Short mmCIF file of C-alpha atoms in Angstrom, two decimals:
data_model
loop_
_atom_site.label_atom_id
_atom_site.label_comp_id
_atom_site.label_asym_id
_atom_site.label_seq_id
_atom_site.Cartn_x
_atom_site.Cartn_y
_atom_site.Cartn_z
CA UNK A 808 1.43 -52.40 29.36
CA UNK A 809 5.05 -53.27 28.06
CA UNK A 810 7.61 -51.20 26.95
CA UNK A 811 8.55 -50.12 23.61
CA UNK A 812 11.68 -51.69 23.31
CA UNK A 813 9.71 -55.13 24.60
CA UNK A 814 7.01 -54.46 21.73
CA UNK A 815 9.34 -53.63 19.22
CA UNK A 816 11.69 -57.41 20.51
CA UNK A 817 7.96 -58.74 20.00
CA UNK A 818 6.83 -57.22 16.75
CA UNK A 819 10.61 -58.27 15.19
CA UNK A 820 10.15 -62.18 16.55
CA UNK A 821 7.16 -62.20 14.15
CA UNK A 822 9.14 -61.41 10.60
CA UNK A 823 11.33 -63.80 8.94
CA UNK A 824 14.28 -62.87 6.23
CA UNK A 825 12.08 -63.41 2.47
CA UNK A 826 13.36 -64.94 -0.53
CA UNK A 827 15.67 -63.82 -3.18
CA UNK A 828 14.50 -62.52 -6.94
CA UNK A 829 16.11 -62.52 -9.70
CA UNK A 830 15.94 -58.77 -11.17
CA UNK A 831 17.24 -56.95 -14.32
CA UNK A 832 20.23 -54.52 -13.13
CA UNK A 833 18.00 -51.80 -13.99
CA UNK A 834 15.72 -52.51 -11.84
CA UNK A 835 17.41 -52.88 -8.92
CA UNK A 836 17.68 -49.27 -7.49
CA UNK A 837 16.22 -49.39 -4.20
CA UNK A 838 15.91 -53.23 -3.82
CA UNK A 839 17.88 -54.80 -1.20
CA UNK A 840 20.48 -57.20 -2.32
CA UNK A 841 20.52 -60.87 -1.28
CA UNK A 842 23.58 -62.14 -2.60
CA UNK A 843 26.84 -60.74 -3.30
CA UNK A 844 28.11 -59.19 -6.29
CA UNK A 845 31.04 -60.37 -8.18
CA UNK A 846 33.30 -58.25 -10.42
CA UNK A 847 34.13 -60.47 -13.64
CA UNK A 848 37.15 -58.42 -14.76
CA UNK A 849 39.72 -55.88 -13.45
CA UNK A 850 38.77 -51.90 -13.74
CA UNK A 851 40.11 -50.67 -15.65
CA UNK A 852 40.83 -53.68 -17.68
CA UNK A 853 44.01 -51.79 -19.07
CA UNK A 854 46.35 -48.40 -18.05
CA UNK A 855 44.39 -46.03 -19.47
CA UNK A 856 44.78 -42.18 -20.19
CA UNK A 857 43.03 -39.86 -17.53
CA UNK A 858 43.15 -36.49 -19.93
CA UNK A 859 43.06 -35.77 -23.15
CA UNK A 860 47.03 -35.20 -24.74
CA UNK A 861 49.79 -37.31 -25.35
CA UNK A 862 51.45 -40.46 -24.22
CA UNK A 863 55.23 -40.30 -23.66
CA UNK A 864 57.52 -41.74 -21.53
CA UNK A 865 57.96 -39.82 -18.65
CA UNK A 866 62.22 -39.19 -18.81
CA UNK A 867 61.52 -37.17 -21.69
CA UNK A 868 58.87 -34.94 -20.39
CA UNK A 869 61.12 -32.02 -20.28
CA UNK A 870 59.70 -28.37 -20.72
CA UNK A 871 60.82 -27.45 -24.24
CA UNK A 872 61.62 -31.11 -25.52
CA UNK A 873 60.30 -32.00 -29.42
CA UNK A 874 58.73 -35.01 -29.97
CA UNK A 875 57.37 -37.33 -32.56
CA UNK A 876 53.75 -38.06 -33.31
CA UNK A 877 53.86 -41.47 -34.35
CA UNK A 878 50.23 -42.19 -34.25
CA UNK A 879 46.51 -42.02 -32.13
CA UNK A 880 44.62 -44.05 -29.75
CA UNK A 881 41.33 -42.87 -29.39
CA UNK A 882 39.11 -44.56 -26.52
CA UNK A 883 37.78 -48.03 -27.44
CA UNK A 884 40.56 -48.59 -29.96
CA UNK A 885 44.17 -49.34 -28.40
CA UNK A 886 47.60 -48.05 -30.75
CA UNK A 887 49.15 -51.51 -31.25
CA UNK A 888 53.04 -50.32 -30.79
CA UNK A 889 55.38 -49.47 -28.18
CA UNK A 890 56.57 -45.63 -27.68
CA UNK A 891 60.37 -45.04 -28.17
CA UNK A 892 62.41 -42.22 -27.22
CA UNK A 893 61.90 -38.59 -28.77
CA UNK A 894 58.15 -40.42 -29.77
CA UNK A 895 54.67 -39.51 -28.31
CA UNK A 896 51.13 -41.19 -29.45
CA UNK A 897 48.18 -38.72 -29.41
CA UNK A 898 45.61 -39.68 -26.90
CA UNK A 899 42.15 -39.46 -25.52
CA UNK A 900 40.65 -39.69 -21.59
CA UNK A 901 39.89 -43.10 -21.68
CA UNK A 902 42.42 -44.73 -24.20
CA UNK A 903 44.79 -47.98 -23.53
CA UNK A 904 48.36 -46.48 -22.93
CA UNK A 905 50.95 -48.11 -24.81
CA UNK A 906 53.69 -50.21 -24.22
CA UNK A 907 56.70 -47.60 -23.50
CA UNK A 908 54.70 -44.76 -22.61
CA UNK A 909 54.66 -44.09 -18.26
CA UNK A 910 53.13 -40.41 -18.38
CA UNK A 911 50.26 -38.51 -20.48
CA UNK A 912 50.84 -34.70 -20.76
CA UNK A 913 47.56 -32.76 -21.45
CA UNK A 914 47.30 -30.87 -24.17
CA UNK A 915 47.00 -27.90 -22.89
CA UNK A 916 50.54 -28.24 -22.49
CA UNK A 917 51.74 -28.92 -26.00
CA UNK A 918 51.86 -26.82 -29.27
CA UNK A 919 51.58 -28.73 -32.22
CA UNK A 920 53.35 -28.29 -35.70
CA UNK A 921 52.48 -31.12 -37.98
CA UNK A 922 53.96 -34.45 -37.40
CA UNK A 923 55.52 -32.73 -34.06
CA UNK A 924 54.91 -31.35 -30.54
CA UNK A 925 56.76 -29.26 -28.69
CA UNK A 926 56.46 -29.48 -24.62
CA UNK A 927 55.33 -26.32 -22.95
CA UNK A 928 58.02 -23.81 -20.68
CA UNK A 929 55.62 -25.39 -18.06
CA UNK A 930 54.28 -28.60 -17.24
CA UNK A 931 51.79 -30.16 -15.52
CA UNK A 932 53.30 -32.64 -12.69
CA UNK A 933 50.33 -35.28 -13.04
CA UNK A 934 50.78 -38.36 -14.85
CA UNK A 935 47.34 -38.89 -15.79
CA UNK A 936 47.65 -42.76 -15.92
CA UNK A 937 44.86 -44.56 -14.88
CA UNK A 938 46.83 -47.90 -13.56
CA UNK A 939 44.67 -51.34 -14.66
CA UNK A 940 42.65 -52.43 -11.59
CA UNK A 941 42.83 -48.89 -9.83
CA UNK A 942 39.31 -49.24 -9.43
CA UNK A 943 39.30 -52.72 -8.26
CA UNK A 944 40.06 -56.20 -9.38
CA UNK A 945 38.30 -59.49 -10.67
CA UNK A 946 36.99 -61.19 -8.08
CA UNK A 947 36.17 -57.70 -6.06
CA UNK A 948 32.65 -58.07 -4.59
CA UNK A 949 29.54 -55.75 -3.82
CA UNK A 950 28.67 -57.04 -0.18
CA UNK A 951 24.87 -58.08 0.55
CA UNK A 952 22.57 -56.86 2.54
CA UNK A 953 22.59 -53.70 1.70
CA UNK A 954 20.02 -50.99 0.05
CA UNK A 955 20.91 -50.56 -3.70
CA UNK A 956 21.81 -46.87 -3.86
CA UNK A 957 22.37 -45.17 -6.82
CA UNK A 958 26.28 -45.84 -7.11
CA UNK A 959 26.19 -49.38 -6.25
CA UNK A 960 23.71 -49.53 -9.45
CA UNK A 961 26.74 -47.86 -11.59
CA UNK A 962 29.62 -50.76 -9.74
CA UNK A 963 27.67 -53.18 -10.92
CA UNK A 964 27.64 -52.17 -13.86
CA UNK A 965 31.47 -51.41 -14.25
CA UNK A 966 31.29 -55.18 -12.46
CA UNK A 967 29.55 -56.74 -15.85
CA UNK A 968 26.74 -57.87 -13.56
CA UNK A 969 23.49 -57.76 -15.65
CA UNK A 970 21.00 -59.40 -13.02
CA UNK A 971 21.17 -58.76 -9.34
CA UNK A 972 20.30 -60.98 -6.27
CA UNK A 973 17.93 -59.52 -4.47
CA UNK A 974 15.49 -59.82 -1.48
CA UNK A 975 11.34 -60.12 -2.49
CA UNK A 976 9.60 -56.87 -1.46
CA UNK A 977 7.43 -57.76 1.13
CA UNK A 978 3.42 -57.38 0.20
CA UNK A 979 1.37 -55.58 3.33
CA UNK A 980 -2.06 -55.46 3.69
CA UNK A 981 -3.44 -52.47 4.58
CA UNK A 982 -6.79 -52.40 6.70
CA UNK A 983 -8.56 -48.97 7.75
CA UNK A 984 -10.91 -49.66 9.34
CA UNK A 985 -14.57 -47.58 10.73
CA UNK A 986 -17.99 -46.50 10.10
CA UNK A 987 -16.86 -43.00 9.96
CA UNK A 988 -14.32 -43.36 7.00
CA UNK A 989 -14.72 -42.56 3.28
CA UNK A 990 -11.73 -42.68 0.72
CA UNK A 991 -9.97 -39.63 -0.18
CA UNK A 992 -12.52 -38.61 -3.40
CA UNK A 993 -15.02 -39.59 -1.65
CA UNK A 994 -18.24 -36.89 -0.46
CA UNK A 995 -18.31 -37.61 3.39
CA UNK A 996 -21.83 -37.52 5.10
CA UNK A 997 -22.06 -34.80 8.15
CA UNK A 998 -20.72 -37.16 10.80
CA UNK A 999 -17.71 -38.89 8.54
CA UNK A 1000 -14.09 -38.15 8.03
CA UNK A 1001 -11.59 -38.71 5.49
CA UNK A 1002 -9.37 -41.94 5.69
CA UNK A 1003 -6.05 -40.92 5.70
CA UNK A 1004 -4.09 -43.54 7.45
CA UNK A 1005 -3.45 -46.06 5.36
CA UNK A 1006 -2.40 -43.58 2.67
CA UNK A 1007 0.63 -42.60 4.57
CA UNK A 1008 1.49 -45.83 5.95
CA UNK A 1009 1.24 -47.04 2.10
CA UNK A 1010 4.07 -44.52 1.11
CA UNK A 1011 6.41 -45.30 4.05
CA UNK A 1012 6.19 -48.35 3.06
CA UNK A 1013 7.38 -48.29 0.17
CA UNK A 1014 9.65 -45.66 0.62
CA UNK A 1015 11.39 -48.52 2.38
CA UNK A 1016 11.13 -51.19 -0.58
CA UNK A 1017 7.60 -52.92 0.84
CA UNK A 1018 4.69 -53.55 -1.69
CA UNK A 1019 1.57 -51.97 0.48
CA UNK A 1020 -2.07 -52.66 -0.63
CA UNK A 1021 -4.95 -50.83 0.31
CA UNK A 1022 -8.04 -52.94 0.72
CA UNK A 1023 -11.30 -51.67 1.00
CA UNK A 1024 -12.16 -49.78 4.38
CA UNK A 1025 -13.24 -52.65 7.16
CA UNK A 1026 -16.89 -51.42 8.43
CA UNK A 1027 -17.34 -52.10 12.61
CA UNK A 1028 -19.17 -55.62 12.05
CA UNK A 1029 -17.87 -59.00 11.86
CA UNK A 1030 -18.87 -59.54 8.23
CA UNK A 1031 -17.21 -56.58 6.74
CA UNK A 1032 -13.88 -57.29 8.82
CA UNK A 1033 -13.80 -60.94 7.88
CA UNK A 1034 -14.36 -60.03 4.56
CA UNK A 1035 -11.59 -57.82 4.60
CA UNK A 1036 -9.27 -60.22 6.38
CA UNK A 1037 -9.66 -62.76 3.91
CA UNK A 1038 -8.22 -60.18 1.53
CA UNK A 1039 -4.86 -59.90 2.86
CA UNK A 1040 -4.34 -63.70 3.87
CA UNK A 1041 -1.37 -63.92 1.19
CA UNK A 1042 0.35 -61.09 2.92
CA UNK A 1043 3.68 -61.04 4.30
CA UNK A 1044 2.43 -58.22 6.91
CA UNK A 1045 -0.99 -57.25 7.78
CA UNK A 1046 -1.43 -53.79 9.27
CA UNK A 1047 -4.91 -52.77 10.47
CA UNK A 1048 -5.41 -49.53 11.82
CA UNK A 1049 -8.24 -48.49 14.13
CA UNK A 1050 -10.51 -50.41 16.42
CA UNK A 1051 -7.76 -51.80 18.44
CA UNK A 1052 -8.98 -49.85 21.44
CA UNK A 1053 -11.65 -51.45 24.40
CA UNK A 1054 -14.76 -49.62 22.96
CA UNK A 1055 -18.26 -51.21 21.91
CA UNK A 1056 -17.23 -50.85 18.09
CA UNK A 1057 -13.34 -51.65 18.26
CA UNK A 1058 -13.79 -55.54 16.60
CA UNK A 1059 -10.44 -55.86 15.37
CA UNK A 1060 -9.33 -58.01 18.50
CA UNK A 1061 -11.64 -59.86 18.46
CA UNK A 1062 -12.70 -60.88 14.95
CA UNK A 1063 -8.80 -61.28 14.32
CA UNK A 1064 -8.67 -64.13 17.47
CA UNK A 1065 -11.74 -65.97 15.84
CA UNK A 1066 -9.30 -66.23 12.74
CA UNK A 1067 -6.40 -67.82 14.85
CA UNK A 1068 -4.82 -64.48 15.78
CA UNK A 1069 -2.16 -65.08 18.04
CA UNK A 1070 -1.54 -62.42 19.80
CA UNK A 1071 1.76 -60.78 21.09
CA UNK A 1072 1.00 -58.11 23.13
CA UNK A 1073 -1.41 -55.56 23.43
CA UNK A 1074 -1.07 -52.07 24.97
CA UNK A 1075 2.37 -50.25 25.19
CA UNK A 1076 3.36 -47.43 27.82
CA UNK A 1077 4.30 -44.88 25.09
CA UNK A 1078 2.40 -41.76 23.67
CA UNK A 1079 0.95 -41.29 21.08
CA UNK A 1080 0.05 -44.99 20.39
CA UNK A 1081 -0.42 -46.82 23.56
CA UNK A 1082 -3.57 -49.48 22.02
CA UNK A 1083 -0.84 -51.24 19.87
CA UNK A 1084 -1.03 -54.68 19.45
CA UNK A 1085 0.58 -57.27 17.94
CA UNK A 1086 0.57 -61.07 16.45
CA UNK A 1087 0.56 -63.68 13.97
CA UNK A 1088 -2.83 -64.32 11.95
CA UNK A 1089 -1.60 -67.08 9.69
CA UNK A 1090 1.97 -67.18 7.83
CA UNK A 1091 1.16 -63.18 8.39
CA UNK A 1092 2.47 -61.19 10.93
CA UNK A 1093 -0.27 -58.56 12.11
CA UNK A 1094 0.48 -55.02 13.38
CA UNK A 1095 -2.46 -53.48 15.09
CA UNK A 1096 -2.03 -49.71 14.75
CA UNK A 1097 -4.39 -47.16 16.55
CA UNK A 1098 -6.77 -45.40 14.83
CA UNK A 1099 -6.10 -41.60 15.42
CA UNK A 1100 -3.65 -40.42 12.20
CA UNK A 1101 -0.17 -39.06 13.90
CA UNK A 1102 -0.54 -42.17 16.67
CA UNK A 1103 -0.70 -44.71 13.50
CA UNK A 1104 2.57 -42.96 12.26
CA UNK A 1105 4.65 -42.29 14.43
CA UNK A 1106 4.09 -46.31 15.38
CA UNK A 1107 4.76 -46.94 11.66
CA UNK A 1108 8.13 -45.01 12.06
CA UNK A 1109 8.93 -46.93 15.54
CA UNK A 1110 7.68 -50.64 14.57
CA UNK A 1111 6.63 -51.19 11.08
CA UNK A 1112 9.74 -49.84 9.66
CA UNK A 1113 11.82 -52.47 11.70
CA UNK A 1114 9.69 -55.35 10.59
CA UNK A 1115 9.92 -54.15 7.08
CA UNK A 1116 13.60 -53.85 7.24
CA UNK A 1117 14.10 -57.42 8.97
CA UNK A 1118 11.73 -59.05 6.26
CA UNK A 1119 14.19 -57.41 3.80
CA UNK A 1120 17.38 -58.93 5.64
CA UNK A 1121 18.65 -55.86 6.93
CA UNK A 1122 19.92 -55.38 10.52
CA UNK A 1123 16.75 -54.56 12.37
CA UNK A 1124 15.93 -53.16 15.79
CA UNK A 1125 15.85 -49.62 17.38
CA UNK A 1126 16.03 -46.63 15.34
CA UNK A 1127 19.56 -44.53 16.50
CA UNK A 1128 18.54 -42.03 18.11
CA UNK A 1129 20.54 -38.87 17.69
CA UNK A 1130 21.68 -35.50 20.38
CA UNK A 1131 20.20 -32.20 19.84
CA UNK A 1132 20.12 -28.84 22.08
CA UNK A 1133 16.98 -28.54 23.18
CA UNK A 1134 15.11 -24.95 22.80
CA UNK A 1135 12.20 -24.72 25.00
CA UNK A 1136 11.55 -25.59 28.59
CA UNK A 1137 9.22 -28.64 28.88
CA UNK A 1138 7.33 -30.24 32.22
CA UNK A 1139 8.12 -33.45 33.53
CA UNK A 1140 6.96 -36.35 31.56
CA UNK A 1141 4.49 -39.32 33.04
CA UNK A 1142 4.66 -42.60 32.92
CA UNK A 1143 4.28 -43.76 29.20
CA UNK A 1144 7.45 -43.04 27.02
CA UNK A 1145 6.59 -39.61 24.59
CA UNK A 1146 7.83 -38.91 21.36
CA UNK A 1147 6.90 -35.21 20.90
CA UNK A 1148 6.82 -33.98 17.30
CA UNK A 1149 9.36 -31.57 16.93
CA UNK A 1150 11.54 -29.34 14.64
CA UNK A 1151 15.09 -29.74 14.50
CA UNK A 1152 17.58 -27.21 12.62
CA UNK A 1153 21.56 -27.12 12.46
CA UNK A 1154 22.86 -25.97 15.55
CA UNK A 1155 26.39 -24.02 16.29
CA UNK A 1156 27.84 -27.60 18.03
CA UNK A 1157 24.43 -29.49 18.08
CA UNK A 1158 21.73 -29.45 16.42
CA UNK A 1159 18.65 -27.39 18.01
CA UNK A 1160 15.15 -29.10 18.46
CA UNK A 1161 12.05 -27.64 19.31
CA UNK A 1162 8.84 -29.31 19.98
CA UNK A 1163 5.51 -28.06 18.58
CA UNK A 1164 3.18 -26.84 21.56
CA UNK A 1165 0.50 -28.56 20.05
CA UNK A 1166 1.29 -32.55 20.59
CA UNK A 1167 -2.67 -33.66 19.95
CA UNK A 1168 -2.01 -37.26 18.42
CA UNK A 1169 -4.69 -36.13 15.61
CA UNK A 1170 -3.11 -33.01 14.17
CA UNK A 1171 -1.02 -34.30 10.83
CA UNK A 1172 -0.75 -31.07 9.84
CA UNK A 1173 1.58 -30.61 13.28
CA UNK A 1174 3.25 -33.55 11.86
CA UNK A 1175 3.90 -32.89 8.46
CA UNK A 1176 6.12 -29.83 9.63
CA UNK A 1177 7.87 -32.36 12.31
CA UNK A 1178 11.31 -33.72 11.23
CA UNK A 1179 11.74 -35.46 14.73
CA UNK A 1180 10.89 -36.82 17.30
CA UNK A 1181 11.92 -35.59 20.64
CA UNK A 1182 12.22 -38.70 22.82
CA UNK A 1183 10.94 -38.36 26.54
CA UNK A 1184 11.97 -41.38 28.44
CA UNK A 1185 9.54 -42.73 31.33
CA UNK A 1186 9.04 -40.08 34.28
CA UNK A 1187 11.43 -38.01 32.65
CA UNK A 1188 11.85 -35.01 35.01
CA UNK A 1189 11.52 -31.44 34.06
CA UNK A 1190 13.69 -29.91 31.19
CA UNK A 1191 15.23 -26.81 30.58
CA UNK A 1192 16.20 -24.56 27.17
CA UNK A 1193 19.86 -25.35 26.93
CA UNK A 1194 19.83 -29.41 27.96
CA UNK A 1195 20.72 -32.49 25.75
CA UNK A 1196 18.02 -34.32 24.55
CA UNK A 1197 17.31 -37.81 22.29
CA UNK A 1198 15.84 -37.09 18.89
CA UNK A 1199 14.53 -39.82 15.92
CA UNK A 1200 14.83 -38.04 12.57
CA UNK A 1201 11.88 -38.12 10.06
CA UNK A 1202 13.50 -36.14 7.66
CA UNK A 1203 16.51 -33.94 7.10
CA UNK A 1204 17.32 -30.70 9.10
CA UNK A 1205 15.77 -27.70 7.91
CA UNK A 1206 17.97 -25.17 6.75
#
């Protein structure tokens, strides 16, 4: 058996950086971009008002001081001249200031009589000029790689960027596979179970910008996985899941080496998730995931999410693992590396983590309450309520 951090070197050797797309801006939440963006003009393009009120020049804002309203600039439509003294120029949040005008004052601070405003007993010290450029200048650039969030959708915008570079989504093949599985739907006999694998795999992968398909459930004979395999041979990533174990009816081994599987390692010294194995099958990279359900995730959180992220162009390797104060006393650990599901809240100086007593790689209902993992390294030696401990997130803290 090899470590995880050897696997997980292993399983990133097999992915490759995919090619740009061309995608409408909005689109592009989510996506990873490829190439950089460039702003085509300075923001904003002009001094512009931050408040509603009135442009003046700011020797003469004087509490008490009458001034002339010599015209208006609402936004989108700039006053063509150039303030003088005892003049002001009504204006809206948004609106080029004119020439001669260095200060807005809101106007909450003015009472107006016709043609003429008089300056409040107090003023607001603001200037409530937005300088042109403040936000940034031509030329200013959106760096790539990075995950589109929601903001870097709106700078790109402001940029005048209606298209964005960005990285293709990779396409995974996803392969359940065993005579005891039915589809969710589906009325399972006496001695069958519910697939429910690939069904979470498919939504964490694309809750990290993959494309996952879910081809039809692999039966435990040659014919049915070979049929099944030639599905996914224009995948990016094929992930099979079950019968990657050493028993009479775990095929996937072996009918994926007839197909020119070469494989990368198989067996790791962690738990849950130790028959893991690992390869390329073609232009495909394969991930072998074990069959029992919190086994196949928590190796989709450890490895899969990696080689998604380095087939997006994103840096790529070990998750950071993060401190917590651990809550409960716990034995010493064996010799594969553990990743207990756990529950982590906010702490006084840390946060707190507590593993679930039940650790049974086959409860998901255990870990759909987990937002960690506690991390037990190799022969890790007993533990006490009170000590440090390494955590992976799955989620945020519960509050």
């Amino acid at each position: 058996m090899i470590t995880v951090e050897e696997a997980l070197s292993a399983c990133l050797a097999l992915t490759r950086p995919l090619e740009a797309e061309t995608v409408p801006l909005a689109e592009g939440a989510g996506r990873v971009l490829a190439d950089p963006v460039f702003a085509k003009r300075d923001q904003p393009p002009f001094a512009a008002s931050a408040m509603d009120g009135y442009a003046v020049r700011d020797i003469e804002a004087i509490p008490g001081r009458r001034l002339r309203v010599v015209g208006e600039a609402p936004a989108g439509r700039a006053w063509s001249g150039r303030i003088g003294p005892g003049e002001a120029l009504r204006i809206f949040t948004g609106a080029p200031v004119p020439e001669g005008a260095d200060r807005i004052v809101i106007q909450e601070d003015v009472t107006v009589d016709g043609d003429t405003i008089t300056l409040g007993k107090t003023l607001d010290h603001g200037l409530h000029l937005r300088p042109s450029g403040a936000d940034f200048r031509e030329g200013a650039r959106i760096e790539a790689p990075r995950r589109l969030s929601p903001a870097d959708i709106a700078l790109a915008a402001a940029m005048n960027a209606p298209t964005l570079s960005v990285t293709r989504r990779p396409e995974v093949a996803l392969i359940a596979t065993g005579d005891e599985l039915v589809s969710p739907g589906e009325d399972p006999g006496p001695d069958q179970i519910i697939a429910s694998n690939t069904y979470g795999l498919k939504a964490l992968i694309e809750a990290e910008g993959g494309h996952a398909r879910l081809l039809p459930i692999a039966r435990d004979n040659r014919e049915s996985l070979e049929t099944v395999f030639a599905l996914a041979s224009d995948a990016d990533l094929i992930v099979t899941v079950g019968g990657a174990s050493v028993g009479d009816h775990d095929l996937v081994a072996e009918v994926a080496t007839g197909l020119g599987l070469e494989r990368a390692f198989y067996k790791i010294a962690m738990r849950p998730g130790k028959p893991l194995m690992a390869g390329r099958l073609g232009e495909a990279a394969l991930l072998g995931l074990p069959g029992n359900p919190v086994s196949a995730m928590v190796c989709g959180h450890l490895f899969l999410v990696p080689m998604l992220r380095a087939f997006l162009g994103l840096p790529a390797g070990a998750r950071r693992r993060r401190r917590a104060r651990l809550m409960a006393d716990l034995d010493p650990n064996g010799p594969r590396e553990h990743y207990m599901r756990a529950e982590v809240v906010p702490g006084a100086d840390l946060p707190e983590i507590t593993p679930f007593d039940r650790q049974d790689s086959s409860l998901l209902s255990i870990f759909s309450r987990a937002n960690a993992l506690l991390v037990r390294p190799v022969d890790d030696g007993r533990r006490r309520a009170g000590e440090i401990v390494e955590y992976l997130p799955l989620g945020p803290l519960i509050t």
